[in-house]
JSON list of C-alpha atoms in Angstrom, two decimals:
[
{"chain": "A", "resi": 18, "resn": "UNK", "atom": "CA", "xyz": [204.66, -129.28, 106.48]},
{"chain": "A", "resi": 19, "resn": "UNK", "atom": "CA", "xyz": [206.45, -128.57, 103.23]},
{"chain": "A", "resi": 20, "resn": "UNK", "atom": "CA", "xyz": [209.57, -128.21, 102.79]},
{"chain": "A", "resi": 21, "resn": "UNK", "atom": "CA", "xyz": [212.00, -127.17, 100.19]},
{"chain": "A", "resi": 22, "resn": "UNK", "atom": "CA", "xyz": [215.58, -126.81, 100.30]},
{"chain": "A", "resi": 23, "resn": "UNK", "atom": "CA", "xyz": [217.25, -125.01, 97.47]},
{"chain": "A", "resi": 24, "resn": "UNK", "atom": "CA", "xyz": [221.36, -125.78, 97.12]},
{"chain": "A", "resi": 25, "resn": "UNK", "atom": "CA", "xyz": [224.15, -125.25, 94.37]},
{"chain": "A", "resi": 26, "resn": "UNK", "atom": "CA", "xyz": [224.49, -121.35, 93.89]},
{"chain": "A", "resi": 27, "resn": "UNK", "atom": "CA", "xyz": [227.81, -119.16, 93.86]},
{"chain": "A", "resi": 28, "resn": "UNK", "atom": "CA", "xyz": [229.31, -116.66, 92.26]},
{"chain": "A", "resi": 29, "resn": "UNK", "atom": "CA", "xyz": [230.13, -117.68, 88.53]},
{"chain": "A", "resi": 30, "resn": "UNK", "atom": "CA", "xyz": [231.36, -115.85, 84.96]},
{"chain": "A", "resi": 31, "resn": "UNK", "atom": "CA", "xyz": [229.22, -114.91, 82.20]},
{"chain": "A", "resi": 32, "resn": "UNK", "atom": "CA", "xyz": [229.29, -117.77, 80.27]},
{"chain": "A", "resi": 33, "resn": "UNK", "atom": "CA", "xyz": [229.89, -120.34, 82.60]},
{"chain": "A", "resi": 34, "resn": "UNK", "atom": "CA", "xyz": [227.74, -123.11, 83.70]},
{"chain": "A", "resi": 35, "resn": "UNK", "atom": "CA", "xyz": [225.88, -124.03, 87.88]},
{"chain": "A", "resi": 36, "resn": "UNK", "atom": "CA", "xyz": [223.08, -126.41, 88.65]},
{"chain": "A", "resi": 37, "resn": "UNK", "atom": "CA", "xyz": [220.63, -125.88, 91.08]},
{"chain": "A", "resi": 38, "resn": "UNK", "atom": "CA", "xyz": [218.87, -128.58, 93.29]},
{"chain": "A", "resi": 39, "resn": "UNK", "atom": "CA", "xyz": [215.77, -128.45, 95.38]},
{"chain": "A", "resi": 40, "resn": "UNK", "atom": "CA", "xyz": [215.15, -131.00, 97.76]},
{"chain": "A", "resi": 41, "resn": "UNK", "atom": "CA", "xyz": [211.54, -131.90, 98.61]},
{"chain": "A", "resi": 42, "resn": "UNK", "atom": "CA", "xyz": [209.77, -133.15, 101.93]},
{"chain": "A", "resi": 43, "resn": "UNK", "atom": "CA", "xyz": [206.31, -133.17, 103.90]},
{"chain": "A", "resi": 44, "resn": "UNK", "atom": "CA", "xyz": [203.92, -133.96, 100.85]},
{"chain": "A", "resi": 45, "resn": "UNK", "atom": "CA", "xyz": [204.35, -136.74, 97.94]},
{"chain": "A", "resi": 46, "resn": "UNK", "atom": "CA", "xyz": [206.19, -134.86, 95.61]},
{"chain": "A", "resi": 47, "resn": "UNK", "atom": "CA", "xyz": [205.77, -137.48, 92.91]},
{"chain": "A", "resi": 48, "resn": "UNK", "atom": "CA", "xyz": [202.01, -135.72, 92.65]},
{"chain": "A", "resi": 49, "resn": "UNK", "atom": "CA", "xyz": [203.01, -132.48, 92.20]},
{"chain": "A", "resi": 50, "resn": "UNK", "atom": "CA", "xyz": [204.39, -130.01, 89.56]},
{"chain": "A", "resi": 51, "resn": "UNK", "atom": "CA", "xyz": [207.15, -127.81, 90.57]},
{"chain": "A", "resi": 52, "resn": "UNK", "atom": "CA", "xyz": [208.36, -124.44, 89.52]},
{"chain": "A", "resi": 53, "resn": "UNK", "atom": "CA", "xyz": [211.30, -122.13, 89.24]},
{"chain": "A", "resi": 54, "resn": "UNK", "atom": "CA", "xyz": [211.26, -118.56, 90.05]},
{"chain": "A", "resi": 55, "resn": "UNK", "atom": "CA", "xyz": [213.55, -115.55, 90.40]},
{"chain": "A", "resi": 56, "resn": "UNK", "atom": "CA", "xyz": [214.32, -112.25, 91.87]},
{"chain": "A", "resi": 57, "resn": "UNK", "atom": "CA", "xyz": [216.79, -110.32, 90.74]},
{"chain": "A", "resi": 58, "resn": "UNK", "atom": "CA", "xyz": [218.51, -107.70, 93.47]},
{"chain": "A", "resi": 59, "resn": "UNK", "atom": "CA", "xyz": [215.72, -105.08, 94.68]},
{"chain": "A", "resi": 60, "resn": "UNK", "atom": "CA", "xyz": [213.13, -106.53, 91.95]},
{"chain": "A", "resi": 61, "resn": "UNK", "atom": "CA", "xyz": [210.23, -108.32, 91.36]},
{"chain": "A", "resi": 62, "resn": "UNK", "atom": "CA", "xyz": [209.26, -112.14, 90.85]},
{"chain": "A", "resi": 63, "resn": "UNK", "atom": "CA", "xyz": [209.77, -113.52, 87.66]},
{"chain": "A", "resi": 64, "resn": "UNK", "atom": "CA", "xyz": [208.79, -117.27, 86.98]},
{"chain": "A", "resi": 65, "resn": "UNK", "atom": "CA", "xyz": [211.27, -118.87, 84.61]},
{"chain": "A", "resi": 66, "resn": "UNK", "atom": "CA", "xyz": [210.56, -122.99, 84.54]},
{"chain": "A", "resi": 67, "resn": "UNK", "atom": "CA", "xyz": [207.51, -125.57, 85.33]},
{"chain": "A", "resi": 68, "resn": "UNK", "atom": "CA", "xyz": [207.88, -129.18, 85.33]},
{"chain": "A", "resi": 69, "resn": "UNK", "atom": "CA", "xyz": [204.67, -131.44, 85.39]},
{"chain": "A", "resi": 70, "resn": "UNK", "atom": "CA", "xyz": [204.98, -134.17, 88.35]},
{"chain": "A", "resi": 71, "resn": "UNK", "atom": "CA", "xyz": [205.80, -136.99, 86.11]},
{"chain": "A", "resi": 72, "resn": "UNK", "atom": "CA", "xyz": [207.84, -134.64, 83.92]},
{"chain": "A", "resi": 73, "resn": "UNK", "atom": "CA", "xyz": [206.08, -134.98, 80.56]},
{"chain": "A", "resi": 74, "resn": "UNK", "atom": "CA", "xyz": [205.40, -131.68, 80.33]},
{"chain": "A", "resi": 75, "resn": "UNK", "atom": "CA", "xyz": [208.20, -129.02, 80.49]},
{"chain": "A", "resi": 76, "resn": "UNK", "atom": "CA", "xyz": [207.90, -124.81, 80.08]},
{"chain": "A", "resi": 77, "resn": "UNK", "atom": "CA", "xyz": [209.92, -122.06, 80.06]},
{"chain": "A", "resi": 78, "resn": "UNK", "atom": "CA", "xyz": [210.30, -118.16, 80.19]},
{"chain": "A", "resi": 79, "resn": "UNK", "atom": "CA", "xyz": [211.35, -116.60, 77.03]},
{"chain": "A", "resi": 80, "resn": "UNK", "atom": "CA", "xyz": [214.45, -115.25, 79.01]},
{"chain": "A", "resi": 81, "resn": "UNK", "atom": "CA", "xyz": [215.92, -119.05, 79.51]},
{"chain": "A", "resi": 82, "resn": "UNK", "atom": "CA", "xyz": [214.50, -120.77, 76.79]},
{"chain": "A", "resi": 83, "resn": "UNK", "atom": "CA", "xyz": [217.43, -122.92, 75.41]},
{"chain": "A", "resi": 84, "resn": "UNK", "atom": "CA", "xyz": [220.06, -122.40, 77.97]},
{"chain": "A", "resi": 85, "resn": "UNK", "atom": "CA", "xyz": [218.11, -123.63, 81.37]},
{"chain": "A", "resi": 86, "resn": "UNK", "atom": "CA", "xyz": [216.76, -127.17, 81.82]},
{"chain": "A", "resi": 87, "resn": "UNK", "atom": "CA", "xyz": [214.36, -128.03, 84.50]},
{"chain": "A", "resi": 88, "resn": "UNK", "atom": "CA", "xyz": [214.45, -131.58, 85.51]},
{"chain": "A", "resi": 89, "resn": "UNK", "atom": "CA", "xyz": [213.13, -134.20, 88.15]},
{"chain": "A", "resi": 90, "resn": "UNK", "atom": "CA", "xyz": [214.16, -137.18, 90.03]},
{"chain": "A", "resi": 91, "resn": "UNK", "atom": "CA", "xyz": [210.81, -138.23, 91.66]},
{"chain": "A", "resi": 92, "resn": "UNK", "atom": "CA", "xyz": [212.72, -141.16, 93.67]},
{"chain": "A", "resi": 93, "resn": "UNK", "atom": "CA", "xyz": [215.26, -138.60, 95.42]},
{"chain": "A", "resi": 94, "resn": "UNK", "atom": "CA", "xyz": [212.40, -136.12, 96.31]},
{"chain": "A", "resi": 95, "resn": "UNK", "atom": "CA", "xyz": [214.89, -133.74, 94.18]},
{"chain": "A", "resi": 96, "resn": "UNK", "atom": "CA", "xyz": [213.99, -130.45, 91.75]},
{"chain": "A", "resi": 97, "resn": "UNK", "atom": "CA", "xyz": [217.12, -129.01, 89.33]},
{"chain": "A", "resi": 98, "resn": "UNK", "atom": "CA", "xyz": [217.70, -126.37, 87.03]},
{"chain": "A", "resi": 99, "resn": "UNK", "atom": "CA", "xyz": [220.31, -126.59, 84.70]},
{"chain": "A", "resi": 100, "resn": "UNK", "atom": "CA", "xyz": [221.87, -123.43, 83.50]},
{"chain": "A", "resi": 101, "resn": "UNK", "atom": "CA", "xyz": [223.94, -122.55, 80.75]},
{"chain": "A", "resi": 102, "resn": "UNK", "atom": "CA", "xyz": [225.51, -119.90, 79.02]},
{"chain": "A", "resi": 103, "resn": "UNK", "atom": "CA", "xyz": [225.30, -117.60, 82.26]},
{"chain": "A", "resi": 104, "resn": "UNK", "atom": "CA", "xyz": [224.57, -113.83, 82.08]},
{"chain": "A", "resi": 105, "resn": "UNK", "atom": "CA", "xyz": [224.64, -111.16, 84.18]},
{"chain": "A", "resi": 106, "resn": "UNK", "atom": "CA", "xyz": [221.23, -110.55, 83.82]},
{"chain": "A", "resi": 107, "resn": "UNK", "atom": "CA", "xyz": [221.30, -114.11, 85.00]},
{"chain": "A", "resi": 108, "resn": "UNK", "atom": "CA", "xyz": [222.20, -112.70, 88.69]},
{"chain": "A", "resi": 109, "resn": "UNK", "atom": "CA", "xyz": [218.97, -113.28, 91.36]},
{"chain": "A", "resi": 110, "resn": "UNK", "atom": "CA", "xyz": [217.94, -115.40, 94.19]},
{"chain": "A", "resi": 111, "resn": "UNK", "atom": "CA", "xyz": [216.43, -118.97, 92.55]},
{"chain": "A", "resi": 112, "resn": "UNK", "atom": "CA", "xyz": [213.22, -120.13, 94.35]},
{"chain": "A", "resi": 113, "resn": "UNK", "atom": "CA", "xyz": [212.08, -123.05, 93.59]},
{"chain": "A", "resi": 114, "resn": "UNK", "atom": "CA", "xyz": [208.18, -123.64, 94.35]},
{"chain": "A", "resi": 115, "resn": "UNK", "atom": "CA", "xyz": [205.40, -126.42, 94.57]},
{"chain": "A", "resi": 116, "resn": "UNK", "atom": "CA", "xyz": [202.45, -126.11, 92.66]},
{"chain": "A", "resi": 117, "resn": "UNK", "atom": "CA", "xyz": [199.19, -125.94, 94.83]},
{"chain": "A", "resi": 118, "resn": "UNK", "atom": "CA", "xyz": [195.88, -125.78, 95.07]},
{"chain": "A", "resi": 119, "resn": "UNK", "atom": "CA", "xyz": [194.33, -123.21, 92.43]},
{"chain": "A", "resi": 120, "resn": "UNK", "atom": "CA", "xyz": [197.83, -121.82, 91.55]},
{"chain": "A", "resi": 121, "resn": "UNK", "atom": "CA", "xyz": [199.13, -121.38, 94.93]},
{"chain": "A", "resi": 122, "resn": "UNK", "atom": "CA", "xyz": [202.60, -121.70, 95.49]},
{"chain": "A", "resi": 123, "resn": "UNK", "atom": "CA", "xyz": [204.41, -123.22, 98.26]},
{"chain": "A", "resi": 124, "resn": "UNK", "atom": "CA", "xyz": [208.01, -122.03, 98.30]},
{"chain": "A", "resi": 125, "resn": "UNK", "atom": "CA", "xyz": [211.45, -122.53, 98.97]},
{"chain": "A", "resi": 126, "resn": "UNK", "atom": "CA", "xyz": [214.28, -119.87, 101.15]},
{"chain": "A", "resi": 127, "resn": "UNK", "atom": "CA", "xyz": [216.01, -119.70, 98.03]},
{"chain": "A", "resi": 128, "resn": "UNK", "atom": "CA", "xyz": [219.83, -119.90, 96.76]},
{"chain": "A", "resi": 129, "resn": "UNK", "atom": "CA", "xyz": [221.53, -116.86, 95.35]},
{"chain": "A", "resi": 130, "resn": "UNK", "atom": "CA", "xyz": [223.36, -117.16, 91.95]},
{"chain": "A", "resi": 131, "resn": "UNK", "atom": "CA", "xyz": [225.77, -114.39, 91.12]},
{"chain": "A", "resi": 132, "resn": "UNK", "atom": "CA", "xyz": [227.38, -114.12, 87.72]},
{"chain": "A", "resi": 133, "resn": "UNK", "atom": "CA", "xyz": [230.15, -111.49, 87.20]},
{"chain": "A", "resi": 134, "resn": "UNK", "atom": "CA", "xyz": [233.17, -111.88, 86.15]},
{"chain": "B", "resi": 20, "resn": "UNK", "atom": "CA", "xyz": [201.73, -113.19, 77.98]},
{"chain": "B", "resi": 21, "resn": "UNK", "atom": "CA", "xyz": [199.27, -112.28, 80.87]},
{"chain": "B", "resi": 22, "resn": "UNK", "atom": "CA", "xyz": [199.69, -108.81, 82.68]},
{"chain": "B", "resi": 23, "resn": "UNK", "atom": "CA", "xyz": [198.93, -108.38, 86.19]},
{"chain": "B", "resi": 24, "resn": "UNK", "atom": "CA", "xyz": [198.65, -104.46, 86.37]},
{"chain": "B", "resi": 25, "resn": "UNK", "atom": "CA", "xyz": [199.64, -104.00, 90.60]},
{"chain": "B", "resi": 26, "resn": "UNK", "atom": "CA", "xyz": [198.61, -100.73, 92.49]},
{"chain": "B", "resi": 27, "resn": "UNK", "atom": "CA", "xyz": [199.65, -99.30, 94.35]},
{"chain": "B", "resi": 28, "resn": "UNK", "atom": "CA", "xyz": [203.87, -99.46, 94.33]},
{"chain": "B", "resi": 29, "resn": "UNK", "atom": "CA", "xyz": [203.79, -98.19, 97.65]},
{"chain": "B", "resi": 30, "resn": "UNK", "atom": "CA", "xyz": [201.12, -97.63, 100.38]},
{"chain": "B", "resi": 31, "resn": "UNK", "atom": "CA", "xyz": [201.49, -96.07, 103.99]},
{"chain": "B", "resi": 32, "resn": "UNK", "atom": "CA", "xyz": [198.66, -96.87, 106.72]},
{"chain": "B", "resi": 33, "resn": "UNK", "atom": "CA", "xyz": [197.67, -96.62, 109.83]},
{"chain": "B", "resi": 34, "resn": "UNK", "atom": "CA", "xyz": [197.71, -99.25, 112.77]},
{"chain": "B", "resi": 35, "resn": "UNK", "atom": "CA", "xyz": [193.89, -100.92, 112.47]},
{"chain": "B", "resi": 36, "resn": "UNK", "atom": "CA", "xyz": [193.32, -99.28, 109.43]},
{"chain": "B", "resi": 37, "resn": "UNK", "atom": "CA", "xyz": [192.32, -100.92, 106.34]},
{"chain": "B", "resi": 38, "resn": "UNK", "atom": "CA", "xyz": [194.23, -101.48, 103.54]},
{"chain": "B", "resi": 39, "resn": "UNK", "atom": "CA", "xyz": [193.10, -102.42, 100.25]},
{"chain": "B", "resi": 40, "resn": "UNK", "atom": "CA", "xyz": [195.76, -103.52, 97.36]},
{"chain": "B", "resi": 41, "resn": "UNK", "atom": "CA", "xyz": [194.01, -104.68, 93.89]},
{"chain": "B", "resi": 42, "resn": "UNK", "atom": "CA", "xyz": [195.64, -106.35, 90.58]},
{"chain": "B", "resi": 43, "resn": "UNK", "atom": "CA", "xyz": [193.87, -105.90, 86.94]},
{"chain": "B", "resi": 44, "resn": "UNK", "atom": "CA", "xyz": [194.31, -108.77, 85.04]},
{"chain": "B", "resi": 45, "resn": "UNK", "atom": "CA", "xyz": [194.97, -108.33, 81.05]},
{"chain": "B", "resi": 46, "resn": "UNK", "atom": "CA", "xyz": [192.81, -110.98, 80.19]},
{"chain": "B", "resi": 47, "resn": "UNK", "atom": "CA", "xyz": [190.24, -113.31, 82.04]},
{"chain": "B", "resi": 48, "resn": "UNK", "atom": "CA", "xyz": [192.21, -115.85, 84.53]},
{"chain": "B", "resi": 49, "resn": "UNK", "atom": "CA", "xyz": [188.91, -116.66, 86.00]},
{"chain": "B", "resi": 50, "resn": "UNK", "atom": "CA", "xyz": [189.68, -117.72, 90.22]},
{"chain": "B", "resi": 51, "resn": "UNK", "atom": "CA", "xyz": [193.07, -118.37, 89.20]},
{"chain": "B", "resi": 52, "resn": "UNK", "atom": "CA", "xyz": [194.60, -115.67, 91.12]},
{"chain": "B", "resi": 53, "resn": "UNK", "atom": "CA", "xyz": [196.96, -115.91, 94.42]},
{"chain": "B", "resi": 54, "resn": "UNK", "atom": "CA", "xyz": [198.21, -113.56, 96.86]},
{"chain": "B", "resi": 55, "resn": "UNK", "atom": "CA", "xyz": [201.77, -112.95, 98.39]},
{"chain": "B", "resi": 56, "resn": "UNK", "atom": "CA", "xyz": [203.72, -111.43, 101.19]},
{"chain": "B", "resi": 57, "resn": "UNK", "atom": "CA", "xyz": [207.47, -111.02, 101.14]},
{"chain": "B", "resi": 58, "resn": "UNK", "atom": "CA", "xyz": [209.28, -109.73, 104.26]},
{"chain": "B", "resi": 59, "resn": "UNK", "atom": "CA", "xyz": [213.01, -108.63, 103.73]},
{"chain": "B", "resi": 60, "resn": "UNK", "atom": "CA", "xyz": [215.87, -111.28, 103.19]},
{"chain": "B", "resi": 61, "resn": "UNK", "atom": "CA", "xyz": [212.44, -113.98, 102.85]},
{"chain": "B", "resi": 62, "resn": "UNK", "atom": "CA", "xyz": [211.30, -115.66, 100.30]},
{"chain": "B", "resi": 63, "resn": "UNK", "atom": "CA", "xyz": [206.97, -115.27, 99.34]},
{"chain": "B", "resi": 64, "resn": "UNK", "atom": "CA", "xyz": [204.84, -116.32, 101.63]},
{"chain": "B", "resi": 65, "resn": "UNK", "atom": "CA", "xyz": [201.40, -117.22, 100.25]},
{"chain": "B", "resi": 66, "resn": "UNK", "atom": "CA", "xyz": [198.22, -115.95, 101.70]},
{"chain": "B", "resi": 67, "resn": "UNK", "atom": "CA", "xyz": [195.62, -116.30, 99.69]},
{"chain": "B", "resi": 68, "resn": "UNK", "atom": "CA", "xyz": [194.67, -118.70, 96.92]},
{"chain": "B", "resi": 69, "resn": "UNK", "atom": "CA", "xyz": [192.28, -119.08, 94.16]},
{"chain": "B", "resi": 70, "resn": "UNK", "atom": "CA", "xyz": [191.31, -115.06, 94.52]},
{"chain": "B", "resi": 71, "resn": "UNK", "atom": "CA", "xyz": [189.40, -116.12, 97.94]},
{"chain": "B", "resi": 72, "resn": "UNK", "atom": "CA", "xyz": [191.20, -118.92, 99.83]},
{"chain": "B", "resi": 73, "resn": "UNK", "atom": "CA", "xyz": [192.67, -118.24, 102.63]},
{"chain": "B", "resi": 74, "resn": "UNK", "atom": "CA", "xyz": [196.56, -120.38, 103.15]},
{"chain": "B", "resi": 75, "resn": "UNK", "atom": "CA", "xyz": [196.81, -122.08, 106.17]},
{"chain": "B", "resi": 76, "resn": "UNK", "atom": "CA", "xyz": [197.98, -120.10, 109.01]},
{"chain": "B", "resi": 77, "resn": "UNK", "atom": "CA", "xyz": [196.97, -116.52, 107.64]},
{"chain": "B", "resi": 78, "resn": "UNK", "atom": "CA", "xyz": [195.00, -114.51, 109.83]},
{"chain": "B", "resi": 79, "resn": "UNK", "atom": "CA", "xyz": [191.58, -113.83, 108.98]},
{"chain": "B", "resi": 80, "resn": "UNK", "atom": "CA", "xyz": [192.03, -110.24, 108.35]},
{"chain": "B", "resi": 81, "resn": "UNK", "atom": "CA", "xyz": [193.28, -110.93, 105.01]},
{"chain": "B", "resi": 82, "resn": "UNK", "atom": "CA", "xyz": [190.56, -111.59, 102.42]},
{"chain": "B", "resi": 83, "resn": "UNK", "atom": "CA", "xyz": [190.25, -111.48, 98.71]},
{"chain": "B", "resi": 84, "resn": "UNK", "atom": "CA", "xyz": [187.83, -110.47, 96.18]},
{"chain": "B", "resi": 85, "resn": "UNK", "atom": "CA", "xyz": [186.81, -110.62, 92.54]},
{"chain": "B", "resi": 86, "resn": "UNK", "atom": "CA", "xyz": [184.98, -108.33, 90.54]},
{"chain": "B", "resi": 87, "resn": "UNK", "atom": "CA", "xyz": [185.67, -109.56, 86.77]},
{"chain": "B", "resi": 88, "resn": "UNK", "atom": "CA", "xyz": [189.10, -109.30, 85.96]},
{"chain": "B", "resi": 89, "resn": "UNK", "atom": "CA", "xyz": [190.44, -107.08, 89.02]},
{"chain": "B", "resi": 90, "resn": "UNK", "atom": "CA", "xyz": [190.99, -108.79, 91.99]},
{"chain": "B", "resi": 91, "resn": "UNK", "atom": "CA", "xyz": [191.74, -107.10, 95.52]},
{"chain": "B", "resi": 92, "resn": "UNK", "atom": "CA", "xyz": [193.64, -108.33, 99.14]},
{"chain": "B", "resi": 93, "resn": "UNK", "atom": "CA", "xyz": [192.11, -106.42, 101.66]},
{"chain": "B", "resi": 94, "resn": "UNK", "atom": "CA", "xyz": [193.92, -106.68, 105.11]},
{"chain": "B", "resi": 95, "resn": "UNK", "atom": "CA", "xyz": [190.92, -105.31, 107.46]},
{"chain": "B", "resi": 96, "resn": "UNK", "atom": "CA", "xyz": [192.96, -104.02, 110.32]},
{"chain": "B", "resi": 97, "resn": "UNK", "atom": "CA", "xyz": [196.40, -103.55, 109.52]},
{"chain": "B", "resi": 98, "resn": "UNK", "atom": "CA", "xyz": [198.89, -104.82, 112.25]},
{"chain": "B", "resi": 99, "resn": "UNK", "atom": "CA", "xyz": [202.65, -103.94, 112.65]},
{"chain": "B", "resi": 100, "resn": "UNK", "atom": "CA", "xyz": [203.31, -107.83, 111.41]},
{"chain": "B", "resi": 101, "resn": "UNK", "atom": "CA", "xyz": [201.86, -107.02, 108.14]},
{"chain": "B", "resi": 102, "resn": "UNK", "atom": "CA", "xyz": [204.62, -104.24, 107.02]},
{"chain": "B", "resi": 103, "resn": "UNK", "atom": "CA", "xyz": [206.05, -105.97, 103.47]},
{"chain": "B", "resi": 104, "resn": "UNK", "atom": "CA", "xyz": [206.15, -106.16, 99.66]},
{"chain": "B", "resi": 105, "resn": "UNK", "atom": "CA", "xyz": [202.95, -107.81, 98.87]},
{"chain": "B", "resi": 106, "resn": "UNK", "atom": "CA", "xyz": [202.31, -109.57, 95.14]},
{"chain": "B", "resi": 107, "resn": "UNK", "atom": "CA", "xyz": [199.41, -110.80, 93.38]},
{"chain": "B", "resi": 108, "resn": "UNK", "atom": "CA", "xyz": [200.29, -114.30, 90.64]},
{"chain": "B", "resi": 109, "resn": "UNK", "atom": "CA", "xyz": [198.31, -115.43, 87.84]},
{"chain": "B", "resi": 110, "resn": "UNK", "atom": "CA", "xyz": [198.08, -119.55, 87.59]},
{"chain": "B", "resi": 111, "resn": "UNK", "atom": "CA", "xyz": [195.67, -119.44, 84.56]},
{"chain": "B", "resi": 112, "resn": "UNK", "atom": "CA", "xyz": [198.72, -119.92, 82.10]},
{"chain": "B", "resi": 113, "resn": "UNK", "atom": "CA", "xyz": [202.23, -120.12, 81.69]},
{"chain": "B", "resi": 114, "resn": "UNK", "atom": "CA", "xyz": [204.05, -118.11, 81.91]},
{"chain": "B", "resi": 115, "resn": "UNK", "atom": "CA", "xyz": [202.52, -117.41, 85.21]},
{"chain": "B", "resi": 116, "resn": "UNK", "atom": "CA", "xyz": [203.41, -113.78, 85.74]},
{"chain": "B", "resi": 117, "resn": "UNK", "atom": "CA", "xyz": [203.12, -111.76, 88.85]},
{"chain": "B", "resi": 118, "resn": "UNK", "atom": "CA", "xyz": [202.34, -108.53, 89.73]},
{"chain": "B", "resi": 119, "resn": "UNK", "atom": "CA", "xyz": [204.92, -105.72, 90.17]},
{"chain": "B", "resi": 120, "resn": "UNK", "atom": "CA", "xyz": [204.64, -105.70, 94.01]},
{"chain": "B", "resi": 121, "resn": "UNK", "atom": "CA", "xyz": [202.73, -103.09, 96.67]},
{"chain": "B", "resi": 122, "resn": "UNK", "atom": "CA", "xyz": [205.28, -101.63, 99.19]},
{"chain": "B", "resi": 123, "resn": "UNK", "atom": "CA", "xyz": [203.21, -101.32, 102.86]},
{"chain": "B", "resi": 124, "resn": "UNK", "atom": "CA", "xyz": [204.81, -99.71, 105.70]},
{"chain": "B", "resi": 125, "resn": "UNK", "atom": "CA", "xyz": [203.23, -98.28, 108.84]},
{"chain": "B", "resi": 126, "resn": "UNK", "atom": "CA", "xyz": [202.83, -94.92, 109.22]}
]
């Protein structure tokens, strides 16, 4: 069964800096590309970061583009996002998500980030 | 960017009734197309895959459908477990994009 266990948010001022972790289990996560996605209070989904499985390949949403880093450690099973330069718009639950078979996504329970001052 | 155009926002139904929710795609994303359920305080659960597929462990009144670039979840006889937000997700490119989410409550 798969398994992902997102870790690392809190409340934190604009401007400020949190990394996010996703620990992997029950499939080789070497194989697969991973995403990150968000949801901001009452909205919808909004996919911000995909990392290939042997991370030569790395995309991102407009909306983060030079202040979030996705990054892998294929030997600790382990998914992070980086982010910098925190806004408010910034505030949502953080999923992170496996890549699946024809697009399907396998997901995380999520970690809430907060960013208010 | 690829839109997925969701209707409807909201959608009350019956007990065994069916209940049709359908996404229009912007541009062609061929069978690249998957299907989500969110209950409150949950994250997605996925219930269809590559605009037919069904996910492990989804009942078999869920199916979904093609006809060129709108796609359609059809839950055949709609059961009190089924109340949720429901989105559709494009995997053809990044960014994937998703759409804005169907509302479904009992009525």
């Amino acid at each position: 069964e798969v398994q992902l266990v997102e870790s690392g948010g809190g409340l934190v001022k604009p401007g400020s800096s949190l990394k996010l972790s996703c620990v992997a289990s029950g499939f080789t996560f070497s194989s697969y590309g991973m995403h990150w996605i968000r949801q901001a209070p009452k909205k919808g989904l909004e996919w911000i970061a995909l990392i290939y499985y042997d991370s030569s390949n790395k995309y991102y949403a407009d909306s983060v583009k030079g202040r979030f880093t996705i990054s892998r450690d294929n030997s600790k099973n382990t998914l992070y996002l980086e982010m910098n330069s925190l806004r408010s718009e910034d505030t949502a639950m953080y999923y992170c998500a496996k890549m699946g078979s024809s697009g399907g996504l396998d997901w995380g329970q999520g970690v809430m980030v907060t960013v208010s001052s | 960017d690829i839109q997925m155009t969701q209707s409807p926002a909201s959608l009350s139904a019956s007990l065994e009734e069916i209940v049709t929710i359908t996404c229009q795609a912007s541009q062609n994303i061929g069978n690249w197309l998957a299907w989500y359920q969110q209950k409150p305080g949950k994250s997605p659960q996925l219930l269809i895959y590559g605009t037919t597929s069904l996910a492990d462990g989804v009942p078999s009144r869920f199916s979904g459908s093609r006809s060129g670039t709108q796609y359609s979840l059809k839950i055949s006889r709609l059961q009190v477990e089924d109340i949720g937000i429901y989105y559709c997700q494009q995997a053809s490119s990044t960014p994937l994009t998703f759409g804005s989410g169907t509302k479904l409550e009992i009525k």
